[in-house]
PDB file of C-alpha atoms in Angstrom:
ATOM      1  CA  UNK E 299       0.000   0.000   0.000  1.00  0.00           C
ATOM      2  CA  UNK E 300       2.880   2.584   0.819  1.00  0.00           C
ATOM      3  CA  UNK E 301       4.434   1.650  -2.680  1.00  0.00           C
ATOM      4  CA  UNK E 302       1.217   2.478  -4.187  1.00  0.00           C
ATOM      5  CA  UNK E 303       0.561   5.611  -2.888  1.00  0.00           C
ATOM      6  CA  UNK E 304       4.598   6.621  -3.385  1.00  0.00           C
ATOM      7  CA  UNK E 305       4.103   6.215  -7.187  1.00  0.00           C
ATOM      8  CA  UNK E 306       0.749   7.901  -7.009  1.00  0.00           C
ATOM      9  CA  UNK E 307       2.490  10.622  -5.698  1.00  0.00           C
ATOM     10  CA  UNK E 308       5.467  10.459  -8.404  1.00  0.00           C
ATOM     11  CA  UNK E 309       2.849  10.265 -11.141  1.00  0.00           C
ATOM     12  CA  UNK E 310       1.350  13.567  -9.641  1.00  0.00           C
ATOM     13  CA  UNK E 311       4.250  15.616  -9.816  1.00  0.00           C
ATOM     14  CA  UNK E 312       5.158  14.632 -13.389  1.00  0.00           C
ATOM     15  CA  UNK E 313       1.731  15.182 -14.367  1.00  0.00           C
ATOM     16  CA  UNK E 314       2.024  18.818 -12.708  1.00  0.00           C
ATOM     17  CA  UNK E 315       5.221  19.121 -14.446  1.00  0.00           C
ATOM     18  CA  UNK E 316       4.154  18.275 -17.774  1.00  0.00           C
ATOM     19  CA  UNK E 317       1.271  21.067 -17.322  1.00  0.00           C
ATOM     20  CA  UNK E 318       3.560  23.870 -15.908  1.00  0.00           C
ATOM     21  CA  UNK E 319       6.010  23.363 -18.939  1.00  0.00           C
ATOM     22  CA  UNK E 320       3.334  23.538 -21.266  1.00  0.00           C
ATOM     23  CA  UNK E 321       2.066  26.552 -19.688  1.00  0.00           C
ATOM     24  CA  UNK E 322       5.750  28.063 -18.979  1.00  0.00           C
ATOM     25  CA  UNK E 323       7.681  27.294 -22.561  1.00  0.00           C
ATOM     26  CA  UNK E 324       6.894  30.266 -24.871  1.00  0.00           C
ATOM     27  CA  UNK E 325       9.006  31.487 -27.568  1.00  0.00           C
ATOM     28  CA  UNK E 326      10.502  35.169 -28.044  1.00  0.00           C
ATOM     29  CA  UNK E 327       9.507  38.076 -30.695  1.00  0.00           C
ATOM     30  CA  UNK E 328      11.783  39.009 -33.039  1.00  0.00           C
ATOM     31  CA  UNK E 329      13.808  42.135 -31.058  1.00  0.00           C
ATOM     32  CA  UNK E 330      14.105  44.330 -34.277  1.00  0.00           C
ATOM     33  CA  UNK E 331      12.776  47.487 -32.848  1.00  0.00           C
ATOM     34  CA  UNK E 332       8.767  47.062 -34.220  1.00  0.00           C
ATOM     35  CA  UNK E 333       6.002  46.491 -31.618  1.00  0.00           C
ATOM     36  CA  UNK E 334       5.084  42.660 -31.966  1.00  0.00           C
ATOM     37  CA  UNK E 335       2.459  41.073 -30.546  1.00  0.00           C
ATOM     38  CA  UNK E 336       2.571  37.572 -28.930  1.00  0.00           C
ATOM     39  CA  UNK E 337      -0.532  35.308 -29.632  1.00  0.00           C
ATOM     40  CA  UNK E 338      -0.375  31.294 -28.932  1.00  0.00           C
ATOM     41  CA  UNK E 339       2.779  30.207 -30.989  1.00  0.00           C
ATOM     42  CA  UNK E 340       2.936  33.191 -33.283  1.00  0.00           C
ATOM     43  CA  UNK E 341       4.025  37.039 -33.017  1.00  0.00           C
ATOM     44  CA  UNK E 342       2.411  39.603 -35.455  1.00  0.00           C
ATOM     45  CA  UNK E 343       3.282  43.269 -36.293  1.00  0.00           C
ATOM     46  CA  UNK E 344       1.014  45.844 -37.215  1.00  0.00           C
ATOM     47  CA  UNK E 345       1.836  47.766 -39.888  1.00  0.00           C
ATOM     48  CA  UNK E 346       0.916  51.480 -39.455  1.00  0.00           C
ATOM     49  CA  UNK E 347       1.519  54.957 -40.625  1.00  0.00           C
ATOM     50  CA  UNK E 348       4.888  56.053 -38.708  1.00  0.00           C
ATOM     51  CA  UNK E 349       6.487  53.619 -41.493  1.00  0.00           C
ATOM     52  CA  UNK E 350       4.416  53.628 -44.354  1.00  0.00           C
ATOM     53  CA  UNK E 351       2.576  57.116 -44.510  1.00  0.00           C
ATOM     54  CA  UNK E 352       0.824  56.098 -48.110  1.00  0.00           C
ATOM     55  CA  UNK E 353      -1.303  53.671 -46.308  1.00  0.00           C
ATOM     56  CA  UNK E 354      -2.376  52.675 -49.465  1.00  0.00           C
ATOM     57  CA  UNK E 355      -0.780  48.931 -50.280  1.00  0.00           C
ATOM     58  CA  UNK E 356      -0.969  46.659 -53.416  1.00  0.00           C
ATOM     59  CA  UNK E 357      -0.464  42.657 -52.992  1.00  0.00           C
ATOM     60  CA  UNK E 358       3.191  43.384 -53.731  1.00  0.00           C
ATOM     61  CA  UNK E 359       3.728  45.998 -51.756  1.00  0.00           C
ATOM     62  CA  UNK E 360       2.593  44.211 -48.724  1.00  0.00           C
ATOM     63  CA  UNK E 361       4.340  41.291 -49.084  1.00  0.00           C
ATOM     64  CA  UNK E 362       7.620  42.909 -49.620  1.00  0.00           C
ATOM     65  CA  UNK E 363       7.148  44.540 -45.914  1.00  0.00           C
ATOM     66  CA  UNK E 364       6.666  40.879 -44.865  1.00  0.00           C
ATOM     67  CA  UNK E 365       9.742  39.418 -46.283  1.00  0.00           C
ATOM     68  CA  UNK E 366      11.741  35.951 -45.535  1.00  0.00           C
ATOM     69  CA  UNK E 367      11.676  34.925 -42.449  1.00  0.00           C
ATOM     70  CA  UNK E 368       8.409  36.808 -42.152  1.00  0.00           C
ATOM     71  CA  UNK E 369       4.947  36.195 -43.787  1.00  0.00           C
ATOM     72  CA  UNK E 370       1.947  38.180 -45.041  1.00  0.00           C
ATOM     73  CA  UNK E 371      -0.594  37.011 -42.611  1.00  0.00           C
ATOM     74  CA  UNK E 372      -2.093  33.780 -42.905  1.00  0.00           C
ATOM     75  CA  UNK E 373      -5.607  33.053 -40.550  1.00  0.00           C
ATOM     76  CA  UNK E 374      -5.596  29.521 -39.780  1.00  0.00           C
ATOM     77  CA  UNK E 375      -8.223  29.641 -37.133  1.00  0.00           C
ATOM     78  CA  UNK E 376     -10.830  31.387 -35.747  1.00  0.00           C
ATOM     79  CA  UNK E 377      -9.626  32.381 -32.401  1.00  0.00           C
ATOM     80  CA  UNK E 378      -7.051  33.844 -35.291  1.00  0.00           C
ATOM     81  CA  UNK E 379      -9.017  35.784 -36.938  1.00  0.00           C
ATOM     82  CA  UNK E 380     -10.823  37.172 -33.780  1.00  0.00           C
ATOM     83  CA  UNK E 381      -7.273  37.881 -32.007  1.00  0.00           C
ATOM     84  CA  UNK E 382      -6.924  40.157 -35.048  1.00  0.00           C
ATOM     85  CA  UNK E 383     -10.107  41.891 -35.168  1.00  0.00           C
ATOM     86  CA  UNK E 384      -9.796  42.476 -31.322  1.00  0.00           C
ATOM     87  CA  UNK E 385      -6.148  43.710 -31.633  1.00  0.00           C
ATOM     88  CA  UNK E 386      -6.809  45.916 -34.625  1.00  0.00           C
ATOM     89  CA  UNK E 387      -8.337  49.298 -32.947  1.00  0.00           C
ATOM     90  CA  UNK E 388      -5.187  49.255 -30.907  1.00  0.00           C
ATOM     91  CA  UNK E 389      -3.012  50.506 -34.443  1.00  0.00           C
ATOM     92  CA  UNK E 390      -5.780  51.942 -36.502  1.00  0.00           C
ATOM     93  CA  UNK E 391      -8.154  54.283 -37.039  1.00  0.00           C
ATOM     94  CA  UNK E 392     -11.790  53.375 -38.623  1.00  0.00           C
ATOM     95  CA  UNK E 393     -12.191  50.466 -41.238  1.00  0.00           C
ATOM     96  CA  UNK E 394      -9.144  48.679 -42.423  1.00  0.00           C
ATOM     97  CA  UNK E 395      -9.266  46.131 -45.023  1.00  0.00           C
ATOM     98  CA  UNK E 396      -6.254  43.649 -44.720  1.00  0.00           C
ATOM     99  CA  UNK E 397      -3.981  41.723 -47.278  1.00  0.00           C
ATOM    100  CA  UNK E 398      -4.284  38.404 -46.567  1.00  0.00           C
ATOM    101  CA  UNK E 399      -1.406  35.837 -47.752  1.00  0.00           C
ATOM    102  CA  UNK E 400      -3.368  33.685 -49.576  1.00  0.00           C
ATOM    103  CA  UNK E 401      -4.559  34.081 -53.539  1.00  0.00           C
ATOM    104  CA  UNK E 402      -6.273  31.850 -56.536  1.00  0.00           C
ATOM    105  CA  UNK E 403      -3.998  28.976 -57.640  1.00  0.00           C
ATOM    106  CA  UNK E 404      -4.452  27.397 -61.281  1.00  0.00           C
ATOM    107  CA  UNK E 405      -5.702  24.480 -59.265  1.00  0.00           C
ATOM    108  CA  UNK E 406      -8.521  26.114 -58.141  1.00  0.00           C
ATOM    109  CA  UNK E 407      -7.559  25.821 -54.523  1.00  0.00           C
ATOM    110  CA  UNK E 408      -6.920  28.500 -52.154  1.00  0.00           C
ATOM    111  CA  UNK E 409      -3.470  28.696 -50.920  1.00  0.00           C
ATOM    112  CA  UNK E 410      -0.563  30.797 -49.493  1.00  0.00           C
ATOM    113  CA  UNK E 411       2.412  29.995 -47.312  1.00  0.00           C
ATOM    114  CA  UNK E 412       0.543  27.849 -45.295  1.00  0.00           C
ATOM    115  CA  UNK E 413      -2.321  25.214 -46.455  1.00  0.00           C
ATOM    116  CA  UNK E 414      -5.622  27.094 -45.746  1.00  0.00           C
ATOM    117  CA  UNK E 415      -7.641  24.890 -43.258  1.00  0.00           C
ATOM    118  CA  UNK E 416     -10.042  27.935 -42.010  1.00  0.00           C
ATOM    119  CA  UNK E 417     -11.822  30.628 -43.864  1.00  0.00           C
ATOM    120  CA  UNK E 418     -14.606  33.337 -43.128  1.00  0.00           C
ATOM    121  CA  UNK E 419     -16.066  34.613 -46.456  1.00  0.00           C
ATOM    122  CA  UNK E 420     -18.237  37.336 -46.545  1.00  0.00           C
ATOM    123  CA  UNK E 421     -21.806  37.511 -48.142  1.00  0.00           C
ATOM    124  CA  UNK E 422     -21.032  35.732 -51.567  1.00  0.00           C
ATOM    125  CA  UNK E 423     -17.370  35.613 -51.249  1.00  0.00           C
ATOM    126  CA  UNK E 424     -16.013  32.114 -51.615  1.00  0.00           C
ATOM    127  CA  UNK E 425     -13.307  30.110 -54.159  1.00  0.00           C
ATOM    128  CA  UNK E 426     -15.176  28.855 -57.288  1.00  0.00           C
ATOM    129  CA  UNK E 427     -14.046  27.662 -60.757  1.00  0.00           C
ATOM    130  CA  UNK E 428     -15.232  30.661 -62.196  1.00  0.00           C
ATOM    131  CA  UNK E 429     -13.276  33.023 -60.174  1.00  0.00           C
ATOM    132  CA  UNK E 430      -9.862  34.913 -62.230  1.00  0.00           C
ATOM    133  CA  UNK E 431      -6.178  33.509 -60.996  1.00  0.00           C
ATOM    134  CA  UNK E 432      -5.403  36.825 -60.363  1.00  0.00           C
ATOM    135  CA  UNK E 433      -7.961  36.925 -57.093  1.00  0.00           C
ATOM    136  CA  UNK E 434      -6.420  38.066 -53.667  1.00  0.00           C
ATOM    137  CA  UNK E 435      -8.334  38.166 -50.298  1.00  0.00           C
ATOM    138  CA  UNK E 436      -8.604  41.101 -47.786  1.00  0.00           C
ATOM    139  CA  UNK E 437      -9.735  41.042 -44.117  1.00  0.00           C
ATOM    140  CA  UNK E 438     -12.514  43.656 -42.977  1.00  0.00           C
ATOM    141  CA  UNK E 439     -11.327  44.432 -39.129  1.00  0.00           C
ATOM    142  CA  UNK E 440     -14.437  45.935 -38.566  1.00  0.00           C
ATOM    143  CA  UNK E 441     -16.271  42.528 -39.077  1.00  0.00           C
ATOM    144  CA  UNK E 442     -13.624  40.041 -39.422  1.00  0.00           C
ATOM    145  CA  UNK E 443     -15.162  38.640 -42.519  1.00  0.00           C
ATOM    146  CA  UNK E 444     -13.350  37.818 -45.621  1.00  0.00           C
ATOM    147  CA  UNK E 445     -13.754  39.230 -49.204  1.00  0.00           C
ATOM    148  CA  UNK E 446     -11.947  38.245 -52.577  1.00  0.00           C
ATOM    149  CA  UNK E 447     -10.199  41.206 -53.996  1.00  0.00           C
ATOM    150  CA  UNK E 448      -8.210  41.796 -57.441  1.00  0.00           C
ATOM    151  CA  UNK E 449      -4.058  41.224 -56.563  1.00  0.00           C
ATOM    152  CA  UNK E 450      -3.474  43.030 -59.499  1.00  0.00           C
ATOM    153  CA  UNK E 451      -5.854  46.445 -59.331  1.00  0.00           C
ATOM    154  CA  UNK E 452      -6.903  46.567 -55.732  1.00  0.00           C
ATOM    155  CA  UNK E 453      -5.153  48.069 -53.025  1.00  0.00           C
ATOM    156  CA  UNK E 454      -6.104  47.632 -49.347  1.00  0.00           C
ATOM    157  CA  UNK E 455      -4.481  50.017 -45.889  1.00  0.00           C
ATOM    158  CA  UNK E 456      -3.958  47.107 -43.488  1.00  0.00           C
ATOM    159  CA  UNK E 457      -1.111  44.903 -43.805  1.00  0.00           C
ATOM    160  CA  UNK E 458      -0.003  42.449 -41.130  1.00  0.00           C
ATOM    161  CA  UNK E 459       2.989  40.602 -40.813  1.00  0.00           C
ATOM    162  CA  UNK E 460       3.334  37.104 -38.736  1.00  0.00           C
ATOM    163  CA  UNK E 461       6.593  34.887 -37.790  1.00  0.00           C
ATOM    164  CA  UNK E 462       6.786  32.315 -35.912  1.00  0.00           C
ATOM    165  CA  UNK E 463       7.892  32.672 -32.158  1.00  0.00           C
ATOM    166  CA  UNK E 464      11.744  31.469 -31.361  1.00  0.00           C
ATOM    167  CA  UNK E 465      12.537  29.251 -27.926  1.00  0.00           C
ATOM    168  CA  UNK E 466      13.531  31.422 -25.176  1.00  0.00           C
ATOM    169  CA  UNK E 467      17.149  30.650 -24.208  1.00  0.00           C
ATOM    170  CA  UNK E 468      16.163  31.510 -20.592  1.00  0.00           C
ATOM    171  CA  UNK E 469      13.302  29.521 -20.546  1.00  0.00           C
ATOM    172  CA  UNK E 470      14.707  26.187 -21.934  1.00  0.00           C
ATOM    173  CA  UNK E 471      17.537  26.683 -19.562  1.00  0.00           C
ATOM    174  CA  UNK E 472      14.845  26.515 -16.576  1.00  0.00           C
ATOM    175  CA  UNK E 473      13.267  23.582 -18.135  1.00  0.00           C
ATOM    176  CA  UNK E 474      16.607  21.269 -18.015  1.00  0.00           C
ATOM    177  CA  UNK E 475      17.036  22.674 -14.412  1.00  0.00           C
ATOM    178  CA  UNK E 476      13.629  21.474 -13.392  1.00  0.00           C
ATOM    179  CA  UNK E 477      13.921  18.233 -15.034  1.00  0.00           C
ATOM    180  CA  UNK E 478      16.880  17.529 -13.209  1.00  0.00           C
ATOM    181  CA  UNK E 479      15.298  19.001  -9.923  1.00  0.00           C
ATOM    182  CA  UNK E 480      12.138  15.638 -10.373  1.00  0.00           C
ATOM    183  CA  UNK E 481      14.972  13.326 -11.324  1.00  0.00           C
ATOM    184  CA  UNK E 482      16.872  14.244  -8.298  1.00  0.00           C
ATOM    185  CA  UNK E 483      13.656  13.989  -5.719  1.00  0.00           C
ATOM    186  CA  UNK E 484      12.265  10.741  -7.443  1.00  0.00           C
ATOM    187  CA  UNK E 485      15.610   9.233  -6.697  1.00  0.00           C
ATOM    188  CA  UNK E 486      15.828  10.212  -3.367  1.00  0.00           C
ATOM    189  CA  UNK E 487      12.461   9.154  -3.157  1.00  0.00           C
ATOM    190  CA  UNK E 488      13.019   5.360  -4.327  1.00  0.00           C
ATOM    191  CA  UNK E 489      15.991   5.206  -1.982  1.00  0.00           C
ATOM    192  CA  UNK E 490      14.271   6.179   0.741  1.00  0.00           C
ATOM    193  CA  UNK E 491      11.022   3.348  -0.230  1.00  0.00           C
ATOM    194  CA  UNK E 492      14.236   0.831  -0.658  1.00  0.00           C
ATOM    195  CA  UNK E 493      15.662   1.535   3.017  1.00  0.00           C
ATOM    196  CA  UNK E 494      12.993   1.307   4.564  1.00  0.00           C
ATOM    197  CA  UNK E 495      11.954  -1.653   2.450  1.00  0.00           C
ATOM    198  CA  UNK E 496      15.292  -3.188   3.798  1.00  0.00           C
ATOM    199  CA  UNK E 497      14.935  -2.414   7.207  1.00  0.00           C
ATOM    200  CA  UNK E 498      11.402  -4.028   7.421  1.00  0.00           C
ATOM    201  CA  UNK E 499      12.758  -7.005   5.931  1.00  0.00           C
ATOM    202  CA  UNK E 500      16.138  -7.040   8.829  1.00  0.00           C
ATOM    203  CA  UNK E 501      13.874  -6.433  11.641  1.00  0.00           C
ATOM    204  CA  UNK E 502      11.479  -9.025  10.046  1.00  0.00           C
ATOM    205  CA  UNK E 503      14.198 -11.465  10.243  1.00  0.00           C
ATOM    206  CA  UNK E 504      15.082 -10.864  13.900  1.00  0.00           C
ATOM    207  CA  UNK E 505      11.756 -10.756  15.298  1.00  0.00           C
ATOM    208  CA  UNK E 506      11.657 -12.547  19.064  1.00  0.00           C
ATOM    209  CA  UNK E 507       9.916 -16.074  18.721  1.00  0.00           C
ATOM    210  CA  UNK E 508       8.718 -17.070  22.049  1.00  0.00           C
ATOM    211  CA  UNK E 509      10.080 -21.090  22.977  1.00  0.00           C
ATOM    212  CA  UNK E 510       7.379 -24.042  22.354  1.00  0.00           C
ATOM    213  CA  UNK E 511       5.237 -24.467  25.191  1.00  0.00           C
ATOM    214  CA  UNK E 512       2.700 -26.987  25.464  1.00  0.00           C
ATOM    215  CA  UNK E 513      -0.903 -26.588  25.594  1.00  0.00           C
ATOM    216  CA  UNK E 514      -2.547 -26.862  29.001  1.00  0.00           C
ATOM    217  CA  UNK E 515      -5.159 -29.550  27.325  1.00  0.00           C
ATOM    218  CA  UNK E 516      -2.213 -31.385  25.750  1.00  0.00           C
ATOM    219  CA  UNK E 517      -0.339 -31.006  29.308  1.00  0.00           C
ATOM    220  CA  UNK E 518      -3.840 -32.907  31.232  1.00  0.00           C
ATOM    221  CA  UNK E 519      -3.829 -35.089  28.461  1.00  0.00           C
ATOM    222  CA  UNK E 520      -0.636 -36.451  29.532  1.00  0.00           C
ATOM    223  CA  UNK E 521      -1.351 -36.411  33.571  1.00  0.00           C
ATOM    224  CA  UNK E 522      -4.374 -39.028  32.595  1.00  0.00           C
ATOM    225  CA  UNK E 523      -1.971 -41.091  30.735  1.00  0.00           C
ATOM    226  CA  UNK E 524       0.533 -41.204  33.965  1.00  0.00           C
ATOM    227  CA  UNK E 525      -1.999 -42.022  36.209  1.00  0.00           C
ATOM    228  CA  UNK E 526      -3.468 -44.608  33.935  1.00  0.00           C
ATOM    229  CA  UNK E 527      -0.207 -46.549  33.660  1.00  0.00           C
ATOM    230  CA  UNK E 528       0.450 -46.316  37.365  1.00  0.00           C
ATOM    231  CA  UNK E 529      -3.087 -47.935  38.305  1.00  0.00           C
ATOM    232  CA  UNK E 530      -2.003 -50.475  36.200  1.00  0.00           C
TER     233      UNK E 530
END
């Protein structure tokens, strides 16, 4: 029972462990002097008019402010799309309508650097055979709906650009460190369950036996026996 409830406890801890890491381990934002914003595994920047005073942005345009390693934004969910439509008032002013990195392949599939697995079409909006190759999408941050726009003659005053975030140095450092910490106090743990395991056994071993003594009814038993033989 005390072996059971020691790796109960053991199991605990890791479990805790497991859930405090995955809580804890967070990657860093690029440190390149723009304002990005963390959200879940991703950091995105804002675009706004300090840099680019045309506000005024073709497809082109707006991916060459997200170049390699960065992306044009890419919505892949909607907690996505809602962190962006929440965030948005924060940098501009009124209705922006955002460049989205995703256009009209010849295949007839929607796709940009990522596969798209989530969209949010507005009205009529949606991919079709029918629709040009040269067909963009732009984000309404009023609504957070989705619209297909012209790459080639449409320009939009919202771009976005995303980048993965990068493991914190810091962070993995305290990650080994508590690792080792549970190693450490599960081992002293186990010793501790083996000594006293031990000494139970030793003590077991040289427990006091009290000598054979007969039974009072054996001990009569015997009396009757004696006094039988002597009447004889």
């Amino acid at each position: 029972m005390e072996s059971l409830k020691k790796s109960h406890l053991f199991r605990c801890c890791v479990f805790l462990f497991c859930v405090h890491l995955r809580l804890v381990v967070t990657g860093d934002c690029p440190a390149d002097g723009r304002t990005w914003v963390p959200f879940q595994d991703k950091c995105y920047y804002f675009v706004h008019g300090e840099e680019d005073k045309i506000k005024s942005y073709t497809f082109e345009r707006a991916k060459s402010l997200c170049q390699h390693p960065l992306e044009l934004l890419t919505i892949q969910s909607a907690e996505e799309n809602d962190f962006v439509v929440k965030y948005s008032p924060a940098v501009w002013k009124g209705q922006v309508n955002v460049w989205l990195g995703m256009y009209y392949d010849t295949d007839s599939k929607w796709f940009g650097e990522d596969p798209v697995r989530f969209t949010n079409w507005e009205g009529g909006s949606y991919a079709s055979e029918l629709m040009p190759l040269e067909t963009c999408v732009a984000l309404h941050s009023s609504t957070g709906k989705w619209e297909n726009v012209s790459c080639v003659d449409q320009v939009e005053n919202g771009v976005i650009c995303e980048t993965s975030q990068k493991p914190s140095v810091l962070l993995s450092a305290l990650v080994i460190l508590s690792v080792v910490a549970i190693i450490g106090v599960s081992a002293v743990i186990w010793f501790l369950h083996q000594k006293h395991s031990l000494g139970t056994s030793i003590l077991t071993a040289f427990e006091y036996h009290p000598p054979f003594r007969v039974l009072d009814t054996d001990r009569s038993c015997l009396v009757e026996a004696e006094e039988t033989d002597a009447m004889a």
